mmCIF file of C-alpha atoms and ligand atoms in Angstrom:
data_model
loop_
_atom_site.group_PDB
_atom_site.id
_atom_site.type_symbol
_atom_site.label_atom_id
_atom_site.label_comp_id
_atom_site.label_asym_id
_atom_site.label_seq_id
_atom_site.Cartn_x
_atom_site.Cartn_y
_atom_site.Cartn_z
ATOM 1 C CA UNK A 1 -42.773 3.902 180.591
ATOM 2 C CA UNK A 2 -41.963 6.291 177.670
ATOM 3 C CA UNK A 3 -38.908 5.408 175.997
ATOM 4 C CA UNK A 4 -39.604 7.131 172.742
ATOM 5 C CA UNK A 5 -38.484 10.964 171.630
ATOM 6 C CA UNK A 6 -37.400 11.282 175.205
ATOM 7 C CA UNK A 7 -36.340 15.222 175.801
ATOM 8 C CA UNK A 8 -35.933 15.079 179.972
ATOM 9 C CA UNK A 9 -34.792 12.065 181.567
ATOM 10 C CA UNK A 10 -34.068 11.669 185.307
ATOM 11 C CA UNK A 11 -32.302 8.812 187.456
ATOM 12 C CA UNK A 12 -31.975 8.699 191.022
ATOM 13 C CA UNK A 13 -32.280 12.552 191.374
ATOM 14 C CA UNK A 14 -31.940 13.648 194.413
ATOM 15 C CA UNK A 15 -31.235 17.482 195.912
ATOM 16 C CA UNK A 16 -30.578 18.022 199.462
ATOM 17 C CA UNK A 17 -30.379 21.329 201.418
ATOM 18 C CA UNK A 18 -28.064 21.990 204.593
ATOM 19 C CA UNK A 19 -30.299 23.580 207.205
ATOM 20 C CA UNK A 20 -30.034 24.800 210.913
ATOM 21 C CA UNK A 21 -32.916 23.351 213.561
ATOM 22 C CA UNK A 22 -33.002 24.617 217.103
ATOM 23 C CA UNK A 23 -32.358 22.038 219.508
ATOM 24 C CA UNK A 24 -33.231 23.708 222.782
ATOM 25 C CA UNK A 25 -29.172 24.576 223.393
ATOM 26 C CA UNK A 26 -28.519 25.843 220.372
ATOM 27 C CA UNK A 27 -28.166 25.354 216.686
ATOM 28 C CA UNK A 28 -28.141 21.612 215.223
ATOM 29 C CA UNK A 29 -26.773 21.172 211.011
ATOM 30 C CA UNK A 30 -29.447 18.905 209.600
ATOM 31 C CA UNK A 31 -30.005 17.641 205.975
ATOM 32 C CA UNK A 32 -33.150 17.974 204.149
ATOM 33 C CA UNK A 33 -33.950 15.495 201.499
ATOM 34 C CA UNK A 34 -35.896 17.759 199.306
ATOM 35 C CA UNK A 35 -35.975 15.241 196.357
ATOM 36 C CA UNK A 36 -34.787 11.818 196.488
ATOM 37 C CA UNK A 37 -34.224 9.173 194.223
ATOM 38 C CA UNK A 38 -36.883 10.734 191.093
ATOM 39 C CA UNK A 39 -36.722 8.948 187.990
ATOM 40 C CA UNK A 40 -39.108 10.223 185.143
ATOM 41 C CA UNK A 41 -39.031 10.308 181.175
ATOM 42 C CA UNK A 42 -40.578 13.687 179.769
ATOM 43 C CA UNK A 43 -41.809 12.682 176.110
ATOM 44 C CA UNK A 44 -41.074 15.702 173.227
ATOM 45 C CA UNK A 45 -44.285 17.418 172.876
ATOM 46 C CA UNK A 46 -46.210 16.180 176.027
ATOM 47 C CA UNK A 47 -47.589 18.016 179.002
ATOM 48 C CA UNK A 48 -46.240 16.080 182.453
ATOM 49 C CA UNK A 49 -48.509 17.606 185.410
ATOM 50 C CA UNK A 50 -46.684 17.551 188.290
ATOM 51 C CA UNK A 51 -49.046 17.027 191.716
ATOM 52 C CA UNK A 52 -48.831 17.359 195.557
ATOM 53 C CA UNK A 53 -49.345 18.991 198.580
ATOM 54 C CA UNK A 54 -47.093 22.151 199.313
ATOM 55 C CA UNK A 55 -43.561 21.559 200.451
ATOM 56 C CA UNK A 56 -43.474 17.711 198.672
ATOM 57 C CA UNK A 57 -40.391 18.689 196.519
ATOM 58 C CA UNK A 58 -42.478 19.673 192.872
ATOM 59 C CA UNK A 59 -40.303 22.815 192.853
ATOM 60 C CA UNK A 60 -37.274 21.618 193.871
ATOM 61 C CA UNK A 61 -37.516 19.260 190.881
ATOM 62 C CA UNK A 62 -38.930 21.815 188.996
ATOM 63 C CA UNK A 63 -36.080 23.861 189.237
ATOM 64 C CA UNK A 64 -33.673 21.282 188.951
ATOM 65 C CA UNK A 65 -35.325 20.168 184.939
ATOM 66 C CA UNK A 66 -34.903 24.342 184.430
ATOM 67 C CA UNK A 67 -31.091 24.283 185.175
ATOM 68 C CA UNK A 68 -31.663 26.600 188.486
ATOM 69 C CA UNK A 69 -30.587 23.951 191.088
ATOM 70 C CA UNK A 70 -27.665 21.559 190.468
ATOM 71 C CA UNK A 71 -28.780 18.129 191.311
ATOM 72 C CA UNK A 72 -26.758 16.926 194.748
ATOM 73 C CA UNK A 73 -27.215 13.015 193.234
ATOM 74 C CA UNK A 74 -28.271 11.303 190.139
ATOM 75 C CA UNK A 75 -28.580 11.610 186.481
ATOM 76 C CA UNK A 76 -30.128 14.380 184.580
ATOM 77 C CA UNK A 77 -30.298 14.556 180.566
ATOM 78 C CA UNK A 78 -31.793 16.809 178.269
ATOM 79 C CA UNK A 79 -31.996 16.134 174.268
ATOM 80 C CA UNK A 80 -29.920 13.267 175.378
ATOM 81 C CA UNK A 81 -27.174 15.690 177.237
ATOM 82 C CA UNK A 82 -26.205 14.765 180.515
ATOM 83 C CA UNK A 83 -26.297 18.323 182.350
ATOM 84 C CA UNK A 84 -26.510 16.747 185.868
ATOM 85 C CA UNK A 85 -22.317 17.478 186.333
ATOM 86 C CA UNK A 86 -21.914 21.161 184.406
ATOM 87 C CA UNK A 87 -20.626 24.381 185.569
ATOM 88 C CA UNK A 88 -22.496 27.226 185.683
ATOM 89 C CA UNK A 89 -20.724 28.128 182.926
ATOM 90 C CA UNK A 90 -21.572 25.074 181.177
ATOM 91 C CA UNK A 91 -24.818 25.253 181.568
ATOM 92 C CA UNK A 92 -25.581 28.865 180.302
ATOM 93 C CA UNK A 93 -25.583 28.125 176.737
ATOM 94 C CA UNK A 94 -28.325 25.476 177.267
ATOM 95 C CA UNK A 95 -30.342 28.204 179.318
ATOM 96 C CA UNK A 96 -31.790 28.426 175.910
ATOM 97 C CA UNK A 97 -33.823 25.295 175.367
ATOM 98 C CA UNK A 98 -34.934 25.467 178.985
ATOM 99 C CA UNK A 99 -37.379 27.949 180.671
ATOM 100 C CA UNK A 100 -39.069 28.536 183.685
ATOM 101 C CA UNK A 101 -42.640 30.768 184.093
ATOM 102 C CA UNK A 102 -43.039 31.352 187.795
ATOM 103 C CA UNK A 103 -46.137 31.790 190.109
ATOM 104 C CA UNK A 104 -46.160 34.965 190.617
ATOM 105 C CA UNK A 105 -46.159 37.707 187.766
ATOM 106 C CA UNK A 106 -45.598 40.264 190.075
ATOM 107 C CA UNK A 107 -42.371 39.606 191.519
ATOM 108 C CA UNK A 108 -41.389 38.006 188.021
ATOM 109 C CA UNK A 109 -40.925 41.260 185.669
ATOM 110 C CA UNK A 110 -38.334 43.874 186.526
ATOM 111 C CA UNK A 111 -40.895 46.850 187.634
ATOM 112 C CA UNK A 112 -38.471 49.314 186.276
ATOM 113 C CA UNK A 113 -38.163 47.893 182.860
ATOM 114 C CA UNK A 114 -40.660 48.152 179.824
ATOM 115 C CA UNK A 115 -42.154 45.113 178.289
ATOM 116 C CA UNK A 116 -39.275 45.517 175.497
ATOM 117 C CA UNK A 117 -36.570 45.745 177.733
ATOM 118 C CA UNK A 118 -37.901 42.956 179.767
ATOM 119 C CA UNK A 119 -38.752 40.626 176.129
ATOM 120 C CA UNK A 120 -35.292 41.692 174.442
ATOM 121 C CA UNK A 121 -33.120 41.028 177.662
ATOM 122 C CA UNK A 122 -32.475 37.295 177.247
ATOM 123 C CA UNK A 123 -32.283 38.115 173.090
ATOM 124 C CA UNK A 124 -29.141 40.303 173.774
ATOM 125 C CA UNK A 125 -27.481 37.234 175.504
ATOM 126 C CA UNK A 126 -28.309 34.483 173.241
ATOM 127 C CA UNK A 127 -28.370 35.832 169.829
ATOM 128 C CA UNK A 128 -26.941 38.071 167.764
ATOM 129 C CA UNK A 129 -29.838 40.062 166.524
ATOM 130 C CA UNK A 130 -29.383 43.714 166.204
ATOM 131 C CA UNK A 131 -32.041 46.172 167.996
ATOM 132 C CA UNK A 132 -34.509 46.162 165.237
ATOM 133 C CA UNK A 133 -35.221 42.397 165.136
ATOM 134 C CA UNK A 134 -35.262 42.071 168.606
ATOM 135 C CA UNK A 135 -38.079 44.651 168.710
ATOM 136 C CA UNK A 136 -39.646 42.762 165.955
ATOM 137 C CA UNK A 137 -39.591 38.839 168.147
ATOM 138 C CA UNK A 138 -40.799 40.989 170.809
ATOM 139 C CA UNK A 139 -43.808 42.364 169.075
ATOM 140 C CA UNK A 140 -44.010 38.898 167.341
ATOM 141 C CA UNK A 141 -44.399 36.980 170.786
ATOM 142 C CA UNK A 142 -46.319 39.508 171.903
ATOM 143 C CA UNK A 143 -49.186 38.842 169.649
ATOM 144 C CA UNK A 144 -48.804 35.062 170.559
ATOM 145 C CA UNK A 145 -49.558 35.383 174.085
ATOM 146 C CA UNK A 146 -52.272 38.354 173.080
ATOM 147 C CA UNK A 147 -51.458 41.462 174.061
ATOM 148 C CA UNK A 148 -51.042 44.514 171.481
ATOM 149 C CA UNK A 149 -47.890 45.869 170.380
ATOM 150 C CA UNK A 150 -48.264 49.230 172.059
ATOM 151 C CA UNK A 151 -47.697 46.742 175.534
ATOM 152 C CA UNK A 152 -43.613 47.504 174.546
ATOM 153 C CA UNK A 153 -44.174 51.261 175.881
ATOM 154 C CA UNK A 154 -45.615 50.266 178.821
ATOM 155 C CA UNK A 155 -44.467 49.366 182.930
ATOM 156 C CA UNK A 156 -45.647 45.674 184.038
ATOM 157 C CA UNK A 157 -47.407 47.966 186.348
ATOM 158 C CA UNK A 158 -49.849 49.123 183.808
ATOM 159 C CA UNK A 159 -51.138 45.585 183.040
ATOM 160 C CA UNK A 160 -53.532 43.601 184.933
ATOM 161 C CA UNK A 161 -52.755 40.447 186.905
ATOM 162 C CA UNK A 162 -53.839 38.122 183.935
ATOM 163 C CA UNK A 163 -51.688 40.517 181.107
ATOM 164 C CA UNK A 164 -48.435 40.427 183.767
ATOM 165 C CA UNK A 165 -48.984 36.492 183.457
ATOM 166 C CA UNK A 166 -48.853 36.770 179.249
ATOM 167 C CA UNK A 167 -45.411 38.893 179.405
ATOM 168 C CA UNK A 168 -43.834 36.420 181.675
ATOM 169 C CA UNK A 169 -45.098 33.804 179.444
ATOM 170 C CA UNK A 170 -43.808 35.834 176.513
ATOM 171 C CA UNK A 171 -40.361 36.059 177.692
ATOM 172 C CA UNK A 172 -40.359 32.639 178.736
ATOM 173 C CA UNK A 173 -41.059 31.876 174.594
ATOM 174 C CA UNK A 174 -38.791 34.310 173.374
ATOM 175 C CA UNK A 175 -35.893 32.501 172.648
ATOM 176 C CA UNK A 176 -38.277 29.381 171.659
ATOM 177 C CA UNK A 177 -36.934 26.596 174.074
ATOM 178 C CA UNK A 178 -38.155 23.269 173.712
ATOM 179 C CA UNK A 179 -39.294 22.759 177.862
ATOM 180 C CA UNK A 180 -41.064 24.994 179.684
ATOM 181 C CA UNK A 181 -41.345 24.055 183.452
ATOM 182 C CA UNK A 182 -44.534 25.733 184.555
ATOM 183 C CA UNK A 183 -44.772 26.166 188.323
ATOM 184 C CA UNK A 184 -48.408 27.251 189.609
ATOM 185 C CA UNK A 185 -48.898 29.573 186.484
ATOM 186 C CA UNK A 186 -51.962 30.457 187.010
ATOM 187 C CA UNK A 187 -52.561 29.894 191.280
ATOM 188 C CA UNK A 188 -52.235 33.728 192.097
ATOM 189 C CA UNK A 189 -54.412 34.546 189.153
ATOM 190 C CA UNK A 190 -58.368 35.474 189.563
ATOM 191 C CA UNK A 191 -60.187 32.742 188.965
ATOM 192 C CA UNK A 192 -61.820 34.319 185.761
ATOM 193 C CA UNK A 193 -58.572 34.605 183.819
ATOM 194 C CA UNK A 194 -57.030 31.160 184.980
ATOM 195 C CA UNK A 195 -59.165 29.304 182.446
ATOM 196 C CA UNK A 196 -57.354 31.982 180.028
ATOM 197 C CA UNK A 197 -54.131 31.540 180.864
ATOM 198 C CA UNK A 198 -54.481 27.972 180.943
ATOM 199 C CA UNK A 199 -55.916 27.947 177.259
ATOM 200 C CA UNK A 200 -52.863 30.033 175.928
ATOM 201 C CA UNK A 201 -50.624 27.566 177.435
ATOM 202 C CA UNK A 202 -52.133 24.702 175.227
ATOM 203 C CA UNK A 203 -52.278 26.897 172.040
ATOM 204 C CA UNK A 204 -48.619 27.909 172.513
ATOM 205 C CA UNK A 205 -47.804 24.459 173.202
ATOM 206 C CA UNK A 206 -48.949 23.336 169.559
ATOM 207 C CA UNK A 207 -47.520 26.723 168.009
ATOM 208 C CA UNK A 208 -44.217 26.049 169.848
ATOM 209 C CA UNK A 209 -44.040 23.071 169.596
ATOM 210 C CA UNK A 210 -43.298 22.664 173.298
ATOM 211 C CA UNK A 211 -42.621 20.174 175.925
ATOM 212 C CA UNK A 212 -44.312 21.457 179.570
ATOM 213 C CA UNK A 213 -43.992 20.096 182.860
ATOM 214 C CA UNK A 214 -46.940 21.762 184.573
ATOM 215 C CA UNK A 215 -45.991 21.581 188.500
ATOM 216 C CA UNK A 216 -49.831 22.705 189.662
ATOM 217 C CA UNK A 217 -51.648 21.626 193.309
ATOM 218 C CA UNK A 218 -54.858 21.656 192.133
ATOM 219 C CA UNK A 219 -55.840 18.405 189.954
ATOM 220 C CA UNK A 220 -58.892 20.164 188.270
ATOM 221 C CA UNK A 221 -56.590 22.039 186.062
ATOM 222 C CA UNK A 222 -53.759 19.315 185.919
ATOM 223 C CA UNK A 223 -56.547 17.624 184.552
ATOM 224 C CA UNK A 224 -57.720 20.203 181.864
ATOM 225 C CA UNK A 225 -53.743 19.980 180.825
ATOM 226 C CA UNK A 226 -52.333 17.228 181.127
ATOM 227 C CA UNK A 227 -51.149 14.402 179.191
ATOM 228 C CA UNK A 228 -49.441 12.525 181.800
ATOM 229 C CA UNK A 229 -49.436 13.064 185.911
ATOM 230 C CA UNK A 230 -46.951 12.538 188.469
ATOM 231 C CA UNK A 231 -47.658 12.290 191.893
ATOM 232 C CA UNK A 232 -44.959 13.159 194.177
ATOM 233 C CA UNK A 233 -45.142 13.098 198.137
ATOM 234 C CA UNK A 234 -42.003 13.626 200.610
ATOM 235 C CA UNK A 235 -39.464 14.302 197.497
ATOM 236 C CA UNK A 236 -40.563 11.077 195.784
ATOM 237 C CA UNK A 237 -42.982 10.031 192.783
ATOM 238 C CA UNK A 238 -45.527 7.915 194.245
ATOM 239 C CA UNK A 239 -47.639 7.325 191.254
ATOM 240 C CA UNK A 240 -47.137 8.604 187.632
ATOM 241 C CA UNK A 241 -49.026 7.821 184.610
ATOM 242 C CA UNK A 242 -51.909 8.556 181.715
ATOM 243 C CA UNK A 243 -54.213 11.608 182.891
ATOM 244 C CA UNK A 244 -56.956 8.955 182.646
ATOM 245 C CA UNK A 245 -55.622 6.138 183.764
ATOM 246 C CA UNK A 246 -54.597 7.992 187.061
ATOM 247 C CA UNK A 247 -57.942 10.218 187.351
ATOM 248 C CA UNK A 248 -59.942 6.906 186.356
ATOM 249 C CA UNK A 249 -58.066 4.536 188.819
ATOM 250 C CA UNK A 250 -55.702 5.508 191.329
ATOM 251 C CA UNK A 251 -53.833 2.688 192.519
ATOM 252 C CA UNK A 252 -51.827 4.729 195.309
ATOM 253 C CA UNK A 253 -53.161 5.917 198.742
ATOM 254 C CA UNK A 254 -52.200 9.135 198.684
ATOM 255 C CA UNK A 255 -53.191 9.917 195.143
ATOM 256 C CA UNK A 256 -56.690 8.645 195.885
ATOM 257 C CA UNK A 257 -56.690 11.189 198.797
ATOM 258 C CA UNK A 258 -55.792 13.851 196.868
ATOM 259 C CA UNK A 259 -58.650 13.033 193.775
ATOM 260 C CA UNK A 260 -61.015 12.667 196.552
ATOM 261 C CA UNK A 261 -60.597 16.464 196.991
ATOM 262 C CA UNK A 262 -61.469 16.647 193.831
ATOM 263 C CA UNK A 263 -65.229 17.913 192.899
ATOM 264 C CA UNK A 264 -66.882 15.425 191.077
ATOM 265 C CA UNK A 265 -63.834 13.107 191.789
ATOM 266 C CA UNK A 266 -64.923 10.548 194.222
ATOM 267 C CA UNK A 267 -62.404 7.544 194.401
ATOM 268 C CA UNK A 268 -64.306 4.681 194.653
ATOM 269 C CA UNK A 269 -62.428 3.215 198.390
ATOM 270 C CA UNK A 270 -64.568 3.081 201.628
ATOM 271 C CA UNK A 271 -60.912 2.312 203.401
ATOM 272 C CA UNK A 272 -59.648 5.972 201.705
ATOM 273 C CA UNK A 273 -60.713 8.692 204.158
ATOM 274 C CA UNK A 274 -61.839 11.437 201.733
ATOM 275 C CA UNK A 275 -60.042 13.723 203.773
ATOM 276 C CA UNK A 276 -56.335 13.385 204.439
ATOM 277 C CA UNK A 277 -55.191 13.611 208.223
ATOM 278 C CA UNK A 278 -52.048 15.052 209.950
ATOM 279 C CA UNK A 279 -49.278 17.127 207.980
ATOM 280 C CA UNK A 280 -46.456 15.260 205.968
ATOM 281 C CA UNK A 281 -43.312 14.454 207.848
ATOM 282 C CA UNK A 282 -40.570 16.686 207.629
ATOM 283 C CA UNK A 283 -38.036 15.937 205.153
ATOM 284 C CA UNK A 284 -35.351 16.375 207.729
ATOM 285 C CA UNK A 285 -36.078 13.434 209.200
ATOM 286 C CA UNK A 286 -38.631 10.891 207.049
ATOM 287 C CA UNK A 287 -40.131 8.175 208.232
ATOM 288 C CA UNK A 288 -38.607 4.461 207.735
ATOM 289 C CA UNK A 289 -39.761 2.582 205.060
ATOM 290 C CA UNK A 290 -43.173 3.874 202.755
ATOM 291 C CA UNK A 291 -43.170 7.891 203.740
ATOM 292 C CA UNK A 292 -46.607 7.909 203.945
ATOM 293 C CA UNK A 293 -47.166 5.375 206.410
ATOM 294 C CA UNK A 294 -47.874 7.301 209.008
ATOM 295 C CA UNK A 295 -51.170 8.705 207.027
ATOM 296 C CA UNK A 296 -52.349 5.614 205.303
ATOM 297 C CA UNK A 297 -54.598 3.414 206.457
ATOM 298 C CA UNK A 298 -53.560 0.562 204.617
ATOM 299 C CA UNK A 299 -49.868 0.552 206.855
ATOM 300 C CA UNK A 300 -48.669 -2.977 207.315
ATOM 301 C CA UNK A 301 -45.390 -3.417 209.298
ATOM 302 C CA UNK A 302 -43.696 -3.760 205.673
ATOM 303 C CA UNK A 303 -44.910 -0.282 205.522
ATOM 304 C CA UNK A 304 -43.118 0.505 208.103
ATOM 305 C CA UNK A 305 -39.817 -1.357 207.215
ATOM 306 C CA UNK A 306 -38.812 -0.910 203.886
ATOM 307 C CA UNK A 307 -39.158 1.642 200.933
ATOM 308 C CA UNK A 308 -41.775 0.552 198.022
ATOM 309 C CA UNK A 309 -40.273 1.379 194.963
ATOM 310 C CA UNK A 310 -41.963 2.595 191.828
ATOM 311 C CA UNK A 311 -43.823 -0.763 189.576
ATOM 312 C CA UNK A 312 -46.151 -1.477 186.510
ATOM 313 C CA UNK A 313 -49.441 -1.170 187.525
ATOM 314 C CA UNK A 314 -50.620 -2.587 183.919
ATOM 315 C CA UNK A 315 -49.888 -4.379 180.999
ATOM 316 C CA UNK A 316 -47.506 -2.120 179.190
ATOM 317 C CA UNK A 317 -45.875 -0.386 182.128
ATOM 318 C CA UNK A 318 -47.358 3.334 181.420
ATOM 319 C CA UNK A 319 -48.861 3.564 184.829
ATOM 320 C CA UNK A 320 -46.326 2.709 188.149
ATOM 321 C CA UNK A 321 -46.826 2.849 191.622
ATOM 322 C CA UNK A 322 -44.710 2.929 194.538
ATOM 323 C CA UNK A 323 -46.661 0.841 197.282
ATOM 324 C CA UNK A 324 -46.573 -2.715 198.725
ATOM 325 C CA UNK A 325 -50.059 -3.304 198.620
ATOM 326 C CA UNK A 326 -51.395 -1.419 195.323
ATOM 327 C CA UNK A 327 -53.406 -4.446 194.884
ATOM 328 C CA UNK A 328 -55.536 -3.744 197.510
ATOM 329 C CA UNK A 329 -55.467 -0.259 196.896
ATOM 330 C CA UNK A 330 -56.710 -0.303 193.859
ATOM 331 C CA UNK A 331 -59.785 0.633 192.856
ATOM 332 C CA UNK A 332 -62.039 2.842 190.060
ATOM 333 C CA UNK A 333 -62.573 6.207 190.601
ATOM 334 C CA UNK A 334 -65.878 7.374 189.790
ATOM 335 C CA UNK A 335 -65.467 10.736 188.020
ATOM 336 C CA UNK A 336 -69.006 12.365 187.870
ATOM 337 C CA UNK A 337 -67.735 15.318 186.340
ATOM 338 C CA UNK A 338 -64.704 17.300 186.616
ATOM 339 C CA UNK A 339 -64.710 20.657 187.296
ATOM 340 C CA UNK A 340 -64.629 22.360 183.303
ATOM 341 C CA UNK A 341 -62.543 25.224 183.011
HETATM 342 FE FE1 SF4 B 1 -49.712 2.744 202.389
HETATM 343 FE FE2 SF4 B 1 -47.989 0.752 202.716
HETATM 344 FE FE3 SF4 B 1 -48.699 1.479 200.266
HETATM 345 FE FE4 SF4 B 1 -47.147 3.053 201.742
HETATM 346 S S1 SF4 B 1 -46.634 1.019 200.969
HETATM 347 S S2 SF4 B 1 -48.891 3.679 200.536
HETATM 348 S S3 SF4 B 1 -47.977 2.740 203.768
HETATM 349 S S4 SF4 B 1 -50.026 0.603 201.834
#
């Protein structure tokens, strides 16, 4: 467990949504536990991948680390702050030191605005620079993410899918924060400018000295980024530790599932179905006890009764797991290759 240079810490964070369900007469208020109970250091300087299957909660916690959500339980700190309790007001000022680059470029960047008005924008609210040294940052983080300085004329319109991905990541720099939370950058990208994207991200990370979490569902890249990985299923983290350790030897169910969909990943368990079955349960209503007891097949009736909680899984604590039987879970992954981007 990190305890060092900490710059994000959670405890017990939870966010919950009201919702409507139909009920066959009507309209039924329900609760969905969209996160619950996440506790995770995020080290100055490191690269935290974030991993699961759509709808598990990684950007719900995403945007809860970028100041977007408020956090409906728990503890959150940043550079030692505790922001979990702040006002909106409040929290503007330390908008700053915290940004967010979104999936999609498209949708991202004002259509109507040039790539100066879109780069300057946040400069006008958070410094006090005059016109001319905004341009200047602007050209200046420009040629950081690589695009020319003539890009300041232009309409995101003008730029191809990859370029629209640089600007976004160019305003996300601008006013140098020290965490970036990075959800899916690169998923609605072609596949020939991921590897691209995903290179600038680890140049600008030494430049910038910056902290990311990388919220990503596909573990080939998580694993051409990360330092660390986080597994998260239902709202919780099932599994978190080193890139290696984790790739190397999975000690939870589900995060052996999800490397076995891995190519050149083949987790090294003739009781792990390389394939995962059924959909997750909703997160109106989980399941008693270990949430994914319904999919594993190592469910005991302690599965099925109480919650596993999050445990050392070796000597110094760096990799945890939340399952009652990691011992027999465990096993070596044999990683042939991974997938080189
Ligand atoms: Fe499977 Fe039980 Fe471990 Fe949950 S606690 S992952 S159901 S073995």
């Amino acid at each position: 467990m990190p305890t060092d240079n900490v710059l994000v810490s959670t405890r017990g964070l939870c966010k919950r949504f009201k919702t409507r369900v139909a009920n066959g007469k009507g309209w039924q208020k329900k609760t969905v536990n969209a996160v619950a109970d996440v506790s995770l250091d995020i080290v100055a300087g490191e690269t935290l991948a974030l991993v699961g299957e759509s709808g598990c909660g990684k950007t719900t916690l995403g945007r809860m680390l970028s100041l977007f959500y408020q956090p409906s339980e728990g503890d959150l700190a940043i550079k030692g702050e505790d922001v979990a309790g702040l006002k909106p007001k409040q929290v503007k000022p330390l908008r700053r030191h915290v940004q967010m680059i979104f999936q999609d470029p498209v949708s991202s960047l004002n259509p109507r605005h040039t790539v100066e008005a879109i780069l300057t924008e946040p400069l006008k609210f958070f410094s006090s620079d005059n016109a001319q040294q905004r341009r200047e940052k602007a050209v200046e983080l420009l040629e950081a993410v690589g695009l020319p300085e003539r890009s300041l004329r232009k309409y995101p319109h003008e730029f191809s899918g990859g370029q629209r991905q640089r600007i976004v990541i160019a305003r996300a720099l601008i006013l140098h924060p020290a965490f970036v939370v990075a959800d899916e950058p690169v998923s609605a990208l072609d596949v020939s400018v991921q590897s691209q994207i995903l290179n600038l991200l680890k140049d600008l990370r030494e430049q910038f000295n910056l902290t990311y979490l990388f919220i990503s569902h596909d573990l080939a890249v998580v694993h051409h980024l990360a330092d660390r990985v986080a597994v998260m299923y239902l709202g919780r983290i099932v599994e978190v530790g080193e890139r290696d350790s984790l790739f190397q030897n999975p000690r939870h169910p589900y995060t052996q599932a999800l490397l076995s969909s891995v190519p050149g990943v083949v987790p090294n368990k003739g009781k792990i179905g390389k394939i995962l079955h059924g959909d997750p349960p909703s997160p109106i209503s989980p399941p008693h006890g270990c949430p994914f007891h319904p999919r594993c097949p190592l469910a005991q009736d302690r599965c099925r009764q109480s919650m596993p909680v999050l445990e050392a899984a070796d000597s110094n604590g760096a990799h945890q797991v939340a399952c009652h039987f990691q011992e027999q879970a465990a096993g070596p992954a044999v990683i042939k290759e991974v997938v080189q981007l």
